[in-house]
Amino acid sequence: MARDTRTERSSGNEGVLRARLRQGLRRLTGTSPARAAMMIFAVTIAVFASLLMMPWSTVAGRSPEFHDALFVATSAVTVTGLTSVNTADHWSFAGELVILIGIQVGGLGIITIAALLAISVTRNLGLRTRLVAQEGGISTGAMGETGQVIRTVVICSAVVEAALAMVLIPRFIHLEDDLASGVWHGLFYAISSFNNAGFVVHSGGLDGFGADPVVIWTIMAGVFLGSLGFPVLFMLWRNRWHVRRWSLHTKLTLQVTLLLLVVGALLYGIMEWSNTNTIGEMSVWEKVQNSLFASVNMRSGGFSVVESNMENSETMLISDALMFAGGGSASTAGGIKVTTIAVIWLAFLAEARGDAESTAHGRTIPASAVRVAVSVVAMGATLVLISTVWLMYITGLDMGRPLYESISAFATVGLTAGLSADLPPEGLYVLAALMFAGRVGIITFAASLTVRQRSRVRYRYPEGRPMIG
Amino acid sequence: MARDTRTERSSGNEGVLRARLRQGLRRLTGTSPARAAMMIFAVTIAVFASLLMMPWSTVAGRSPEFHDALFVATSAVTVTGLTSVNTADHWSFAGELVILIGIQVGGLGIITIAALLAISVTRNLGLRTRLVAQEGGISTGAMGETGQVIRTVVICSAVVEAALAMVLIPRFIHLEDDLASGVWHGLFYAISSFNNAGFVVHSGGLDGFGADPVVIWTIMAGVFLGSLGFPVLFMLWRNRWHVRRWSLHTKLTLQVTLLLLVVGALLYGIMEWSNTNTIGEMSVWEKVQNSLFASVNMRSGGFSVVESNMENSETMLISDALMFAGGGSASTAGGIKVTTIAVIWLAFLAEARGDAESTAHGRTIPASAVRVAVSVVAMGATLVLISTVWLMYITGLDMGRPLYESISAFATVGLTAGLSADLPPEGLYVLAALMFAGRVGIITFAASLTVRQRSRVRYRYPEGRPMIG
Ligand SMILES: [K+]
Ligand SMILES: [K+]
């Protein structure tokens, strides 16, 4: 009895504390959960940038340039992986640890915030749509409360990362013949891959491990799982291969992900087959393995065994499209998201077939979902266009590399055309802003669009159909 | 009485003839009016390519290369203006006349076919939507029958072209001090500008007339009027400035056209202000005039006073976006069309505001219009991407110029980054295919999507809303 009373009292205190905290946050950030999410991310980036500004963060033992610290902190927290300085050469072990923690916090933060926004969306949408949203894996019954969501996300991440580390740590110990460095590298790549961060702690990148299938396939698996997104992972965890129980969101995400994966690997393989700067001189098996690795990582992982900059410029253009597409919603991957592509494709199919509504897997996709999808694509394309023009102006380069770097930042991919390492501060700030917009902007933008869907039926205007095409 | 009988009999004969012709055409082309339109265009291009293959068509008196004849014929009939050989230097007067007739036939053909497709769409859509389509200026009451439409289009074109010629002919006679060449040039530019063809018959292009405001402003007016499209011109003709009587289509077309015009001129002016290769050394007034001229022509006219190739590459990227946008529906301009952009923008606005439907000027835009718009954009982007990759592969160039040339072909603009003149035949064929797809493909594609809109209400699936973003 005594124990129960104590628990009640403490949860009462917690309740008061939580209410005050919430009130304070609300005053700070305005009432919109979307705006709150952006504030939280901005503050987190500022904290990690401050930590990287410490003298102990660099190998040289001096404070780094402010723009480098801000850029790398943004890149870590948004799990992008673009760097203005070589991670292994520039940052001390402490600095690398700060980056790793930044990645973990950022990765968890994104998934959590996306999941919470989805819930707040379902609340605002009323019961009917809320039931619908359960289909998206955001089941209010199973884990409706904020704390529950965060706990599930953290446990899910920890389990996958631990599994990855258990493969990578022994392998790195074996490869590097050193216990401490093996553990550190195994841990780093486990976290970096599941969070789709693309950061590497070897000064030559992954070049040295391109021939090691264990490292390559484990990192690929980590990136792939991370890019599916929490709702899909959770759905798969609960329902395994009972495809009929999968939600529409899960089905669409898996379909588009696998399609893009195969198409990306095929195109990469075909176009780079005899490029001696990339995979041209490898064995057939290695060519296949590296094409798959490149394809997985284009869609937000950001790891590379061969330098993107050495690819044919046609390959880079194809990569542009795949990077822009990105991964799953509420995942550590960026881009416009695969469900956005699915919704647009389904809309096209419905038109081509002459159906009045777009449907998939026995579900009708509401017209407003098409409008949100189109808005997300339009926003992304506009931001990338502006950034590309700006980087072209700064660097004097033709559009190929500035476009690649801009899309890589917007879609938080982290593959580089070699620009980030050479850009002046004003270029780095633009890319940092793009990473922020691509990571936090897209999810909050989509959520705030969706949440505003009120079903108010006012006076309905007569239809007007302008000619199209 | 006798006269009446004769008329009846002859119209009876005509009716039989027409029915047979229709039957034959239908057998040839299948049942779809969209497919018929594509066949008609393909045959027209073949005819003009054959005429250009004649020895008398060239200055040298020899048959030209087949790929040049096909490319130029396609460029003329699709009113694009890209050329693989210098028009003035390569073709004889007879050859130039063939090109001019090709432009006129192609320009009239496009407007007519687009208008007819719109009518066939309205027929298939049933009475309700047909009433709606009247709003688009395709009033079945005023000019419902095929013959009536063609007659109106021809008269409308003839009136505007005659007005343009009446300004240009005296001016060219004055400038060139030669009656024959003045008449020919005035006529050529009148037709070329209203049809947004972008062909020039001076070997140095319009460079020599860049300082002549009469030529510049008249061509600009011709391009602008042609790019509005027949439904808008007709609506303006009937209702003048009684804005309230304008259709939704007219309002949206004018709004987006003017917006893009101003934005394009401002961006061009700002970015090229001190580029000495383009407008850098001109007077302020000439800079303004040329910025406006460039902006009007980017959106499908294709005339240039300064070489596009000399522009900053940032300017070319901005041009890419404006070229892709294009002009009005059922106009001589290409691109995805300004109403497509309007519909997408309105969909975005509706989402941002939280409205259940997108509306404009007191009209509800049906959800299927958004889906057609998105399909058109997706189709255009895919074609341009494929062509760009192909041209990069052929030429070994970075993406800037291949992208510019591909968009110019797809949107039938005719501005060149210098590629068309140097491409091998396999590059020219790709661009020719793109001109064809951009001109005939987009309108038939949009029409056949719209016509398939059946309002069949089958079993309605429950809603499923995948997460987006
Ligand atoms: K990344
Ligand atoms: K043109």
mmCIF file with all atom_site columns, C-alpha atoms in Angstrom, chain A residues 15 69 94 133 136 156 176 237 244 247 277 287 294 317 335 340 380 393 399 431-432 440 451:
data_model
loop_
_atom_site.group_PDB
_atom_site.id
_atom_site.type_symbol
_atom_site.label_atom_id
_atom_site.label_alt_id
_atom_site.label_comp_id
_atom_site.label_asym_id
_atom_site.label_entity_id
_atom_site.label_seq_id
_atom_site.pdbx_PDB_ins_code
_atom_site.Cartn_x
_atom_site.Cartn_y
_atom_site.Cartn_z
_atom_site.occupancy
_atom_site.B_iso_or_equiv
_atom_site.pdbx_formal_charge
_atom_site.auth_seq_id
_atom_site.auth_comp_id
_atom_site.auth_asym_id
_atom_site.auth_atom_id
_atom_site.pdbx_PDB_model_num
ATOM 1  C CA . GLY A 1 15  ? 2.206  15.407 -13.918 1.00 0.00 ? 15  GLY A CA 1
ATOM 2  C CA . ALA A 1 69  ? 31.622 23.414 -36.414 1.00 0.00 ? 69  ALA A CA 1
ATOM 3  C CA . ALA A 1 94  ? 36.243 13.426 -28.239 1.00 0.00 ? 94  ALA A CA 1
ATOM 4  C CA . ALA A 1 133 ? -3.928 6.729  -39.477 1.00 0.00 ? 133 ALA A CA 1
ATOM 5  C CA . GLY A 1 136 ? -0.001 3.894  -41.075 1.00 0.00 ? 136 GLY A CA 1
ATOM 6  C CA . CYS A 1 156 ? 13.763 -0.413 -31.706 1.00 0.00 ? 156 CYS A CA 1
ATOM 7  C CA . GLU A 1 176 ? 42.448 -3.792 -37.766 1.00 0.00 ? 176 GLU A CA 1
ATOM 8  C CA . TRP A 1 237 ? 8.033  -6.606 -36.087 1.00 0.00 ? 237 TRP A CA 1
ATOM 9  C CA . ARG A 1 244 ? -2.478 -9.202 -45.269 1.00 0.00 ? 244 ARG A CA 1
ATOM 10 C CA . SER A 1 247 ? -0.838 -1.413 -43.376 1.00 0.00 ? 247 SER A CA 1
ATOM 11 C CA . ASN A 1 277 ? 37.712 5.337  -61.978 1.00 0.00 ? 277 ASN A CA 1
ATOM 12 C CA . LYS A 1 287 ? 30.740 -4.843 -59.493 1.00 0.00 ? 287 LYS A CA 1
ATOM 13 C CA . ALA A 1 294 ? 25.727 2.482  -54.279 1.00 0.00 ? 294 ALA A CA 1
ATOM 14 C CA . LEU A 1 317 ? 22.244 12.815 -62.764 1.00 0.00 ? 317 LEU A CA 1
ATOM 15 C CA . GLY A 1 335 ? 14.218 13.119 -49.486 1.00 0.00 ? 335 GLY A CA 1
ATOM 16 C CA . THR A 1 340 ? 5.087  10.647 -51.812 1.00 0.00 ? 340 THR A CA 1
ATOM 17 C CA . GLY A 1 380 ? 11.776 20.383 -52.446 1.00 0.00 ? 380 GLY A CA 1
ATOM 18 C CA . TYR A 1 393 ? 27.190 31.624 -58.548 1.00 0.00 ? 393 TYR A CA 1
ATOM 19 C CA . MET A 1 399 ? 25.355 22.884 -62.786 1.00 0.00 ? 399 MET A CA 1
ATOM 20 C CA . LEU A 1 431 ? 23.927 23.761 -47.570 1.00 0.00 ? 431 LEU A CA 1
ATOM 21 C CA . ALA A 1 432 ? 23.405 23.712 -43.787 1.00 0.00 ? 432 ALA A CA 1
ATOM 22 C CA . VAL A 1 440 ? 12.981 19.095 -40.260 1.00 0.00 ? 440 VAL A CA 1
ATOM 23 C CA . VAL A 1 451 ? -3.278 18.787 -39.873 1.00 0.00 ? 451 VAL A CA 1
#
